[in-house]
Coordinates of C-alpha atoms in Angstrom, one line a residue:
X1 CA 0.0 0.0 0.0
X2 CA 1.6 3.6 -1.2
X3 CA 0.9 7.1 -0.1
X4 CA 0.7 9.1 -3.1
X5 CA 0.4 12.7 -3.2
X6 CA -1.2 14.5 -6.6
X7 CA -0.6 17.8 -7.2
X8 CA -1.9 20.4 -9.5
X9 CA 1.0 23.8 -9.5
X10 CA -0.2 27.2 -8.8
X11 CA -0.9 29.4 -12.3
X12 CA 0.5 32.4 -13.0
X13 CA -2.2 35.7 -13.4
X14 CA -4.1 34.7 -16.6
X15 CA -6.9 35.5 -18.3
X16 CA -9.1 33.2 -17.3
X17 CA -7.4 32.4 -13.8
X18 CA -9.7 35.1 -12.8
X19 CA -7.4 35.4 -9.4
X20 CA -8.2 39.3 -9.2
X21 CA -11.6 38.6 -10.1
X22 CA -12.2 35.4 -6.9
X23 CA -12.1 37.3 -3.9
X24 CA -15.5 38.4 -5.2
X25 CA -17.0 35.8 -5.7
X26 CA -14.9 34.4 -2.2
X27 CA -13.4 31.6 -3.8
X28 CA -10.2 30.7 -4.1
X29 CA -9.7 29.1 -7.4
X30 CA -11.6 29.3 -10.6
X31 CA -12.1 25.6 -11.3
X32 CA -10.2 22.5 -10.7
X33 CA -8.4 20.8 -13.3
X34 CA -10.2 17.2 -14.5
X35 CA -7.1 15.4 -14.1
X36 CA -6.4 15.6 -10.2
X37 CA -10.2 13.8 -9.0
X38 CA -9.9 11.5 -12.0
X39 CA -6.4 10.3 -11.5
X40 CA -7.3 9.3 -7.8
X41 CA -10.3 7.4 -9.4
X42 CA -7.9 5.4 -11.1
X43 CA -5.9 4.6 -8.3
X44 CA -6.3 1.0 -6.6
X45 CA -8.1 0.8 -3.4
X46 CA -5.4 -0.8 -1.6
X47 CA -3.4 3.3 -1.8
X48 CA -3.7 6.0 0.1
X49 CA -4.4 9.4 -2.4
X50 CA -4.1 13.2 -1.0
X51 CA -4.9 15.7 -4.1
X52 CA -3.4 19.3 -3.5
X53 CA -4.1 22.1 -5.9
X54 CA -1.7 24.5 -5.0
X55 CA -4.2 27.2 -6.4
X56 CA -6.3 26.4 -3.4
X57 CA -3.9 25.3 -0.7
X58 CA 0.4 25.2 -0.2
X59 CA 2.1 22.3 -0.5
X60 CA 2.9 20.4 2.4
X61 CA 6.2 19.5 1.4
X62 CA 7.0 17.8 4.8
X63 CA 3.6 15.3 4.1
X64 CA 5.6 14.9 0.6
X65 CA 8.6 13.6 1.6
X66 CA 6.8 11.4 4.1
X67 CA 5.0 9.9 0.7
X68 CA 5.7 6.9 -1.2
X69 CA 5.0 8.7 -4.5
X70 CA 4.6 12.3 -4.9
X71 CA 2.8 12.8 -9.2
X72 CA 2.9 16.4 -10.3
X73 CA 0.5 17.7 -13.5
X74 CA 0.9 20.8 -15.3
X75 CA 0.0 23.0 -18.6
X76 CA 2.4 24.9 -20.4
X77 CA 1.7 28.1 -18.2
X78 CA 2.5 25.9 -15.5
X79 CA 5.8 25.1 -16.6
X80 CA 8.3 27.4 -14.2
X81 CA 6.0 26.5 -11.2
X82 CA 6.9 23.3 -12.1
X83 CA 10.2 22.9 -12.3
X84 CA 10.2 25.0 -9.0
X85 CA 8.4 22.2 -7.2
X86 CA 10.0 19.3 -8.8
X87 CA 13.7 21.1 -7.8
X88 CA 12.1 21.2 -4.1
X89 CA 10.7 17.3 -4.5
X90 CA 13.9 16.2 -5.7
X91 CA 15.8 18.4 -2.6
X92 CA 14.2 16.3 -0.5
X93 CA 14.7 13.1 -2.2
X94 CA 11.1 12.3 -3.0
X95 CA 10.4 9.8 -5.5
X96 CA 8.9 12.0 -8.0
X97 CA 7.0 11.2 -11.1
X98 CA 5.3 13.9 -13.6
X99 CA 2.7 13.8 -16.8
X100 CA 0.1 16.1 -18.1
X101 CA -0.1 18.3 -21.4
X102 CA 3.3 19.8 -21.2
X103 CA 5.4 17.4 -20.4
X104 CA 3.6 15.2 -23.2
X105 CA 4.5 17.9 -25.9
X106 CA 8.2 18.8 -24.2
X107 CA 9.6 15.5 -22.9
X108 CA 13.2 16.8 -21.7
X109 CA 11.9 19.7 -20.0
X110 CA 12.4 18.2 -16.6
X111 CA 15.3 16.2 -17.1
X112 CA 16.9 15.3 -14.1
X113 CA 14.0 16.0 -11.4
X114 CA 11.9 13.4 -12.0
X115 CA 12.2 9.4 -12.0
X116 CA 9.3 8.6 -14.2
X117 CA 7.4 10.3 -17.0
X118 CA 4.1 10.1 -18.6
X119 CA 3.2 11.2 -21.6
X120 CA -0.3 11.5 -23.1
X121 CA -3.1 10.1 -21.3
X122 CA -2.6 8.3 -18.3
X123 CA -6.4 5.8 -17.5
X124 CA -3.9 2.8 -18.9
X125 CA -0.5 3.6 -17.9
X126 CA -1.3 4.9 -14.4
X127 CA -2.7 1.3 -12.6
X128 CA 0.1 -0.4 -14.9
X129 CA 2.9 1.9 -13.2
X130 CA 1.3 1.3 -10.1
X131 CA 0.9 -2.6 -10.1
X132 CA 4.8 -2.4 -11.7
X133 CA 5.9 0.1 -8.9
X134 CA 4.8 -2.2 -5.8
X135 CA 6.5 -5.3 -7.5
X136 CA 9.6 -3.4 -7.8
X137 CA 9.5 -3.1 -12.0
X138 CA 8.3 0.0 -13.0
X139 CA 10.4 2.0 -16.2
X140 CA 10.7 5.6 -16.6
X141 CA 8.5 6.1 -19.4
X142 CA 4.8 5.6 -19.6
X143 CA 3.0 6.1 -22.9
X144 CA 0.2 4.7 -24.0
X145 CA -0.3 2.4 -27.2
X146 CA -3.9 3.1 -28.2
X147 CA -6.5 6.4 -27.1
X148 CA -8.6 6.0 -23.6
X149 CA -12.1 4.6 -24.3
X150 CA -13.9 6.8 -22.6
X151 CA -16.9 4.8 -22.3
X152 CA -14.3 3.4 -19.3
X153 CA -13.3 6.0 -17.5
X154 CA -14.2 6.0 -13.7
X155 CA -16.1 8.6 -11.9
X156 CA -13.6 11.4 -11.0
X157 CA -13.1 11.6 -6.8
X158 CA -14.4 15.0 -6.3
X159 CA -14.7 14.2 -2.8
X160 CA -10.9 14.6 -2.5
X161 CA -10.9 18.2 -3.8
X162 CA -12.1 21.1 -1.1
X163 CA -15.2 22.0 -3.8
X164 CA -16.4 24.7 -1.7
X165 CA -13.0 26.6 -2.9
X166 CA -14.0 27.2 -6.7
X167 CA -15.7 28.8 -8.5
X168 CA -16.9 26.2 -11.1
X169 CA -16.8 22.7 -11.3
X170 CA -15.7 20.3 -14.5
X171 CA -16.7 17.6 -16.3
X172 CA -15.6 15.9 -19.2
X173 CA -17.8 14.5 -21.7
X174 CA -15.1 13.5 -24.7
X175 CA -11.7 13.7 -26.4
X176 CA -10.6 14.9 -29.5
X177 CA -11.1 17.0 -32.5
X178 CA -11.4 16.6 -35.9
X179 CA -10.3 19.9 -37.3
X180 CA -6.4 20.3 -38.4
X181 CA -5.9 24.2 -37.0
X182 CA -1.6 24.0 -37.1
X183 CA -1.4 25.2 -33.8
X184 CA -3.0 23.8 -31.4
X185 CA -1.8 20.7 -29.4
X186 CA -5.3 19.2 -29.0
X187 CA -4.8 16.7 -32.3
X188 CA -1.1 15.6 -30.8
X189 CA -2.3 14.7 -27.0
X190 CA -6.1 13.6 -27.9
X191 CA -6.2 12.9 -31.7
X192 CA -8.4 13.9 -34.1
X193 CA -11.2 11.3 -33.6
X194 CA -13.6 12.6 -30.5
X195 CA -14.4 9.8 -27.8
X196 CA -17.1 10.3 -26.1
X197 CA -18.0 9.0 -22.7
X198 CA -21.8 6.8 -22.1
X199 CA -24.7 8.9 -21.1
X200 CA -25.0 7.1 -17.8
X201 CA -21.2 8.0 -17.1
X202 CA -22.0 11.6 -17.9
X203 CA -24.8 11.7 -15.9
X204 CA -23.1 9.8 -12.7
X205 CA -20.6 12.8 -12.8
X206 CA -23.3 15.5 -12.8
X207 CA -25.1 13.6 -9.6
X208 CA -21.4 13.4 -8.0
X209 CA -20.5 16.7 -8.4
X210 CA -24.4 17.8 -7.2
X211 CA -23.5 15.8 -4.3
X212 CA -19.7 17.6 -3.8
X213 CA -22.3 21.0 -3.7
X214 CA -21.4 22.3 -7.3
X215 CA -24.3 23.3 -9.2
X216 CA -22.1 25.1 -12.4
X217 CA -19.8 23.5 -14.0
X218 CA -17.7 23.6 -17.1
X219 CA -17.5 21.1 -19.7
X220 CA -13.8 21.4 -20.6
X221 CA -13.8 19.8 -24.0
X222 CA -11.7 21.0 -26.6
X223 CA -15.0 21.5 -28.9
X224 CA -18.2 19.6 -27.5
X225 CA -19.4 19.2 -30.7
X226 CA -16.8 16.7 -32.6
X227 CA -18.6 14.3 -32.8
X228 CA -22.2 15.8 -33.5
X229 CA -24.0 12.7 -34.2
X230 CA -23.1 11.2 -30.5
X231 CA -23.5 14.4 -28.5
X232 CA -26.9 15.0 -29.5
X233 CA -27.8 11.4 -28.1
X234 CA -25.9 12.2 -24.9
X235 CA -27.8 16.1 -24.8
X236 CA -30.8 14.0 -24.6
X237 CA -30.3 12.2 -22.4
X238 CA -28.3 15.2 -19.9
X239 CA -31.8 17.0 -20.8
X240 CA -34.0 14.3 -19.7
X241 CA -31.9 14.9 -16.3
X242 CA -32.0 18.1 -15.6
X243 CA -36.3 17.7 -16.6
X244 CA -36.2 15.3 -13.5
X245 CA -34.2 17.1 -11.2
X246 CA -35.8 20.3 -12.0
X247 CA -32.7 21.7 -13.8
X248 CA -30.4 21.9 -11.0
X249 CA -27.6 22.3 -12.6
X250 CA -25.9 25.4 -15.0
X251 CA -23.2 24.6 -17.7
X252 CA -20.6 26.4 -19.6
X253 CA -18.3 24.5 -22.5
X254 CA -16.5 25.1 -25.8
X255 CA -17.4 24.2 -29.4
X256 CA -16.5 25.3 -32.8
X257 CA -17.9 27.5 -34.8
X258 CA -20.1 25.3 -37.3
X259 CA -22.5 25.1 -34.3
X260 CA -24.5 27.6 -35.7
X261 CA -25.5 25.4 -38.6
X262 CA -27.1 23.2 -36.6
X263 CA -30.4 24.4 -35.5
X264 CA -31.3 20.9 -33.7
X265 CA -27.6 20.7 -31.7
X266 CA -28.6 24.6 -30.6
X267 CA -31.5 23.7 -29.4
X268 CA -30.5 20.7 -27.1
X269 CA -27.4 22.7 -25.9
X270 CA -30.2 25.2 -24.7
X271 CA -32.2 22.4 -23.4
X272 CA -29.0 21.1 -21.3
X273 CA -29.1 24.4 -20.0
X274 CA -25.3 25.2 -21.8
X275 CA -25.6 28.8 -20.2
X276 CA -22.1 30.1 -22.6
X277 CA -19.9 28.4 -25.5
X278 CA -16.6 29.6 -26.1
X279 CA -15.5 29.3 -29.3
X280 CA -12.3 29.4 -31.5
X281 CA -12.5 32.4 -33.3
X282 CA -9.0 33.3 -33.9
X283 CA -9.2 36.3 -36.5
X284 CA -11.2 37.9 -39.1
X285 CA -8.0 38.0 -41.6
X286 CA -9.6 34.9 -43.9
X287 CA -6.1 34.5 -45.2
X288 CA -4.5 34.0 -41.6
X289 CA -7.3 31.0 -41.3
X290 CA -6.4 29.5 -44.4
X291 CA -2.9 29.6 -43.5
X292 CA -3.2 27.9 -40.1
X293 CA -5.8 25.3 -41.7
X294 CA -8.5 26.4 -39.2
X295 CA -10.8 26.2 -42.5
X296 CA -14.1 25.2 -40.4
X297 CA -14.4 29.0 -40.1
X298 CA -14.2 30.1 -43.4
X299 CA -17.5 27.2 -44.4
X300 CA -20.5 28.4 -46.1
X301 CA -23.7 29.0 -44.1
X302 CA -23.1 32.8 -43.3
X303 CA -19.9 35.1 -42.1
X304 CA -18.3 34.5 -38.7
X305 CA -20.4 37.8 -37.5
X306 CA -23.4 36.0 -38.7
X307 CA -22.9 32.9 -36.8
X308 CA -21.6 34.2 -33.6
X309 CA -25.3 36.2 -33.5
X310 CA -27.2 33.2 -34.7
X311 CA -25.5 31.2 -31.5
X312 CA -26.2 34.5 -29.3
X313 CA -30.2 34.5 -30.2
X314 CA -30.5 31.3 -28.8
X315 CA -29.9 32.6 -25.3
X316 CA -26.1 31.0 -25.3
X317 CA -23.7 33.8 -24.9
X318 CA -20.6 33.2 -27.1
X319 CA -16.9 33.9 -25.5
X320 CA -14.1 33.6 -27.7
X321 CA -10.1 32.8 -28.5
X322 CA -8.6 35.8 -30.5
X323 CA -5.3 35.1 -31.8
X324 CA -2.9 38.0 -33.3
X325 CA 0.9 37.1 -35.1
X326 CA -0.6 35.0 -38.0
X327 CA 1.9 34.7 -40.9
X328 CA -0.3 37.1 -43.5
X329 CA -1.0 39.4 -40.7
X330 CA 0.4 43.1 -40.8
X331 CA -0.8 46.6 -38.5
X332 CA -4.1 46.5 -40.0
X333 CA -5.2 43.5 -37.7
X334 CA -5.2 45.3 -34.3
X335 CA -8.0 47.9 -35.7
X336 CA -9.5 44.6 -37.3
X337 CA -10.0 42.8 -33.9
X338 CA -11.0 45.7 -32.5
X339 CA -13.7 46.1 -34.8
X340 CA -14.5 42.3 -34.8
X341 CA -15.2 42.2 -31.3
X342 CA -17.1 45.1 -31.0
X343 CA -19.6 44.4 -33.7
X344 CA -19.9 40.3 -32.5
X345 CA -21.1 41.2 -28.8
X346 CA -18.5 38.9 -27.2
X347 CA -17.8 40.0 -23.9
X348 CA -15.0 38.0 -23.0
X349 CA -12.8 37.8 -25.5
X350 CA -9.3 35.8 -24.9
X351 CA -6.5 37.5 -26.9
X352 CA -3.6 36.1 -27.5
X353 CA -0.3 36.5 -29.6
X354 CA 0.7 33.7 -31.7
X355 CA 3.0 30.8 -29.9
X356 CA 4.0 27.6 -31.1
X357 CA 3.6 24.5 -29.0
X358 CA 6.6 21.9 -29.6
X359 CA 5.3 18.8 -31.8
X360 CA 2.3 20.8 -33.3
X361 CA 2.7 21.7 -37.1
X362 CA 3.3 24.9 -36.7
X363 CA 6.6 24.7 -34.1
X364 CA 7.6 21.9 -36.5
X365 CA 7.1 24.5 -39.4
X366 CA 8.7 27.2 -37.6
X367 CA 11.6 25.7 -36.6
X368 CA 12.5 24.9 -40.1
X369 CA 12.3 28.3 -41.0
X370 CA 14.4 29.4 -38.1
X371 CA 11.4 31.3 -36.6
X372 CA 11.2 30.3 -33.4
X373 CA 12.9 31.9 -30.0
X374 CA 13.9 29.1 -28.3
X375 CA 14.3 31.5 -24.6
X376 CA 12.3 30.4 -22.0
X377 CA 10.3 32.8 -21.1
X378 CA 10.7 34.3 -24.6
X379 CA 11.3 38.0 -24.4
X380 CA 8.5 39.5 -26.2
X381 CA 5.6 36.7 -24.8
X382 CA 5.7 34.4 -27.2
X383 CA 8.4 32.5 -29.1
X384 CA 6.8 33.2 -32.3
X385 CA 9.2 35.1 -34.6
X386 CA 6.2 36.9 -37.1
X387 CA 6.7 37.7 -40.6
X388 CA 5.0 41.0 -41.5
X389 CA 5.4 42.1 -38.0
X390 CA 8.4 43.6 -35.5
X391 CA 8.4 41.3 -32.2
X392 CA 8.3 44.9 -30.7
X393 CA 5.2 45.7 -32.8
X394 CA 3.1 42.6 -31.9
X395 CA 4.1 43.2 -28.6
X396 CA 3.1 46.4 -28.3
X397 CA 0.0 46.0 -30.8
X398 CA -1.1 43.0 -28.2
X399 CA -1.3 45.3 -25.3
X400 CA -2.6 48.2 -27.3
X401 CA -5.9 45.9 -28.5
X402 CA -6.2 44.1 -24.5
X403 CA -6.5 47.3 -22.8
X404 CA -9.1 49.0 -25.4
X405 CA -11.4 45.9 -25.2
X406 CA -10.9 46.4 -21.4
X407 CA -11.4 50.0 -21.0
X408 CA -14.4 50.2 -18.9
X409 CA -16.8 51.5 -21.4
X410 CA -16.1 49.4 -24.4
X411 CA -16.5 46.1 -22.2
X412 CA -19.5 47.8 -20.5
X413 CA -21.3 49.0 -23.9
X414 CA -21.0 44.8 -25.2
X415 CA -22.5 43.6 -22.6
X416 CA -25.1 46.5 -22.8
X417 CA -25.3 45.4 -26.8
X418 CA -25.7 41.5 -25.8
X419 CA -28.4 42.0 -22.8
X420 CA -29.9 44.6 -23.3
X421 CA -30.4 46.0 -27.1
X422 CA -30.5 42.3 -28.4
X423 CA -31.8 41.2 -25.1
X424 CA -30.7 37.7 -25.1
X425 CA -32.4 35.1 -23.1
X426 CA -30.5 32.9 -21.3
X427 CA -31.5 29.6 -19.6
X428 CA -34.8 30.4 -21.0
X429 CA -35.3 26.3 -21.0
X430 CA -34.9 25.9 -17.4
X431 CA -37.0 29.4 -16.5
X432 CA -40.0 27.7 -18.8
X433 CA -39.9 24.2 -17.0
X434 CA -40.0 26.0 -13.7
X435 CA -42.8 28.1 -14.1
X436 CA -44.1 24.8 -14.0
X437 CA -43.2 25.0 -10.6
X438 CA -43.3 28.2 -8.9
X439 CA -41.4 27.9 -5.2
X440 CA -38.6 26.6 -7.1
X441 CA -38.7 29.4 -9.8
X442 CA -38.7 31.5 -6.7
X443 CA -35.9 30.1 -4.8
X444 CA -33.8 30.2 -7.6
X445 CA -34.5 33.7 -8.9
X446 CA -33.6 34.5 -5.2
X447 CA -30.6 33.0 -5.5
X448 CA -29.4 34.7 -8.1
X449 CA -30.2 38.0 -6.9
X450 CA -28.6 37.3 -3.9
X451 CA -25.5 36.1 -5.6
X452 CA -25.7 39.4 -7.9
X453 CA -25.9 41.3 -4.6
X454 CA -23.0 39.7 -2.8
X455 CA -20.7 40.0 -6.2
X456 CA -21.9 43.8 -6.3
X457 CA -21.0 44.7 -2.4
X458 CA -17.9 43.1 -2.2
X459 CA -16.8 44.9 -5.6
X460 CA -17.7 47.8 -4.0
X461 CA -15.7 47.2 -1.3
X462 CA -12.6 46.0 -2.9
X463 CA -12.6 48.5 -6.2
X464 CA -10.3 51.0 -5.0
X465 CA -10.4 53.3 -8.1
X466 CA -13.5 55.4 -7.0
X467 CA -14.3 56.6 -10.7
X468 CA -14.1 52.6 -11.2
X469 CA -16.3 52.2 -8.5
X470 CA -19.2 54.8 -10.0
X471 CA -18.8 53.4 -13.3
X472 CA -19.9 50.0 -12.2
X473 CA -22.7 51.4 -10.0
X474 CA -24.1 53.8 -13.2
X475 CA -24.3 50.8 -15.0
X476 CA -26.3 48.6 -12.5
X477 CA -28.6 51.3 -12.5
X478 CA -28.8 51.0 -16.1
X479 CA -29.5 47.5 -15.7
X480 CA -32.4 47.9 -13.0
X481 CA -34.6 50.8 -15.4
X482 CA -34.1 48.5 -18.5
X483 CA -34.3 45.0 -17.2
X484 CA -34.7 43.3 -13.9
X485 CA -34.5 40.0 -14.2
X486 CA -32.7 38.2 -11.6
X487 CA -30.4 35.9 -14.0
X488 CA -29.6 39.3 -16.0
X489 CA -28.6 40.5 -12.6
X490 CA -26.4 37.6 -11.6
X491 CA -24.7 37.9 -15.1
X492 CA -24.2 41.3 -14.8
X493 CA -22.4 41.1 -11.6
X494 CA -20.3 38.5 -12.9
X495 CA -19.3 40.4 -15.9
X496 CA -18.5 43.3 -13.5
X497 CA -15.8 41.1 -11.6
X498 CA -14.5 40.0 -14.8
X499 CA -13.9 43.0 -16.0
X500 CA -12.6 44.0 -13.0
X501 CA -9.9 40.8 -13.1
X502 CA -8.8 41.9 -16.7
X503 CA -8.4 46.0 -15.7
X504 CA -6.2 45.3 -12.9
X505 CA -4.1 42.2 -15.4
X506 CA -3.6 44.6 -18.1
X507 CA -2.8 47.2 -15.7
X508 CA 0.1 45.6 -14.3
X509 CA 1.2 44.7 -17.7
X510 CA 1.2 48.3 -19.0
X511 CA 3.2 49.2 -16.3
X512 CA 6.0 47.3 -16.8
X513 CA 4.8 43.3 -15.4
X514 CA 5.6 40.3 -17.3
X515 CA 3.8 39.7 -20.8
X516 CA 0.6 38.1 -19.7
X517 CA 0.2 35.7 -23.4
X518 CA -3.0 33.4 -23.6
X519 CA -1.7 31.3 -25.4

């Protein structure tokens, strides 16, 4: 019997990390990662498992050294934090082992602090190393031969994380993506053919995280909609659920783009009560998505503007990747992002400068070319060396476009344009079903006002930018004249935080912080 101690690193301050943002809505962490709950569900009986997400609580390095087995995950924004933890493992002479997305895509990285490595997915390889470990035979290397089948795949322990400290929760319905954008590393850890997990196992993880007390939760899929044929038979089934239960649960999740040629997958996304989708935008320079293969964007069926709005009517609100640095762009993208943006009604918009991710296409096709900065950190934010831009000027460009999507009053006027010009309707499903059932419409409209309250006060209290402070306040004023229902109110006071996260982010960037890139 082992002792083995999981741990998820600490992120840097990122967009979606939110961490200026949680204090408001007095949590500690946005949402855990799948892989920490789910790899003590694959862990024999017979061990001991003790998950720490450092986001949430320090590492007891003591407790570590005390362990038989001490695994660390990470992404490639983890990377330093990791390295800084593994240094302090090995100091102590754990026995220290290491997988996850970066170390998949950047094998060597770690070389020298860890004794075994896992690359890819882990559902096989992890009881193997295990079983091998106890009789004394285990390897350094773990890679699996064939994809997980999902429709295997344990119930994640979320009984093991403290849920009560995030924000969200997440679940995992399937693997995989069938586009071929050049650079994203989704296609080299998952593949290109989406797995999808059964409808009972889908539903077992709703119930368990209802039980942990998590009633929102992200579906962190690369793009939900792979495989649309499948997911529309799970959606059924997720909506048949929620019918029974009374829809007690809210979800957000990611999909591509041809979503909004499907009226029927809309609908049952609705019906699931998918409250957002974020979507891979990327740019409006056509020749940057023909260039980078992301040619599911460029279909017929309607512009990009078009679709975005046809997704937004349905009540789903549509967040979005933004990338600049593509090959074919020049100056005139900045302005054209700007623009974008502002006439799609996306709120939250994640930009990014261009980065290639070792063993995608594009680092392979970069490297060739000799375009790649091979620093690490890079010293512009990405190691991308672009071709019709100065590093300087993409740089600079990238702050330039952050900070005028963040300046109070653009972010404000979208979400004014979204809510309450084209008056979107979210959750309108689960409002209709309970009017079937008044004291629960009631509770739950009281809980999101009280929510939307508690969000408002404590950003009252903690905004310390007084003209900051009245904007926020002028425009929940706005909100009560024009409209007053309670979800709208919730949302609003959500946005609020967010934007409050991303002001103070891009603040410290402008004044001289580290290059905050997204991707």
């Amino acid at each position: 019997m082992a002792h083995i101690i999981i741990i998820n690193p600490r992120f840097e301050t990122s967009y979606w990390g939110m961490e200026h943002a949680l204090p408001l809505f007095d949590v500690k962490a946005n949402l855990p990662v799948a892989c920490l709950p789910l790899l003590a569900a694959l862990t024999p009986a017979e061990h001991t498992v003790t998950l720490v997400d450092e986001n949430v609580e320090p590492i007891d390095y003591d407790l570590c050294a005390q362990a038989d087995i001490v695994a660390l995950t990470g992404m490639i924004v983890q990377r330093f934090r990791m390295k800084e933890i593994l240094t302090e493992l090995k100091r102590r002479n754990c026995f220290v082992v290491v997988g996850g997305p970066w170390v998949t895509v950047k094998e060597d990285y770690f070389d020298g602090l860890v004794d075994v490595t896992f690359i890819g997915e882990a559902e096989e390889t992890w009881p193997k190393f295990l079983l091998e470990w106890a009789e004394g035979r285990h390897v350094r290397r773990y890679e699996q031969s064939d994809k997980t089948d999902m429709s295997k795949v344990p119930i994640p322990r979320f009984d093991l994380l403290k849920m009560d400290e995030y924000a969200l929760g997440s679940l995992q319905f399937s693997r995989g993506c069938p586009f071929t954008c050049d650079f994203c590393d989704i296609i080299v850890v998952f593949g290109r053919k989406p797995r999808i997990k059964t409808s009972a196992q889908i539903v077992a993880e709703m119930e368990a995280l209802l039980s942990a007390g998590m009633d929102t939760a992200f579906i962190v899929d690369d793009n939900l909609i792979g495989n649309k044929k499948a997911i529309k038979e799970v959606l059924r089934d997720v909506v048949a659920w929620q019918e029974r239960n009374h829809y007690p649960m809210t979800f957000l999740t990611e999909a591509s783009i041809d979503l909004a040629d499907d009226d029927e997958l809309m609908q049952l996304m609705v019906d699931a009560n998918i409250r957002i989708v974020f979507i891979g935008i990327e740019t409006p320079n056509e020749a940057a998505l023909r260039e980078t293969k992301k040619l599911q964007n460029l279909r017929k069926g309607g512009t990009m503007l078009e679709k975005i709005h046809t997704i937004q009517q349905t009540g789903m609100e549509v967040w979005c990747g933004m990338i600049l640095g593509f090959d074919s762009d020049d100056t005139t993208i900045f302005d054209a992002q700007r623009v974008f943006i502002k006439d799609a009604r996306i709120v939250n918009a994640m930009i990014g400068m261009l980065a290639a991710i070792p063993k995608t296409p594009l680092y392979t096709r970069l490297e060739k070319e000799g375009r790649l900065d091979h620093d690490d950190p890079p010293a512009f934010g990405t190691n991308v060396i672009p071709l019709n831009l100065s590093r300087e000027t993409l740089r600079d460009g990238y702050l330039s476009v952050l900070s005028d999507l963040h300046q109070p009053a653009a972010y404000l006027d979208r979400l004014d344009a979204l809510y309450l010009d084209a008056r979107i309707q979210p959750e309108r499903t689960r409002l209709r079903h309970l009017r079937r059932h008044p004291l629960r419409l009631i509770a739950l409209n009281l809980t999101w006002a009280f929510e939307a309250a508690g969000i408002f006060t404590r950003l009252m209290r903690r905004v310390q930018d007084p003209e900051l402070r009245n904007i926020y306040r002028q425009r929940f004023w706005k909100l009560l004249l024009r409209r007053r229902s309670p979800v709208i109110l919730q949302i609003y006071a959500i946005k609020c935080a967010m934007h409050y996260h991303a002001h103070k982010m891009v603040q410290q960037m402008r004044s001289g912080g580290d290059i905050v890139n997204s991707f």
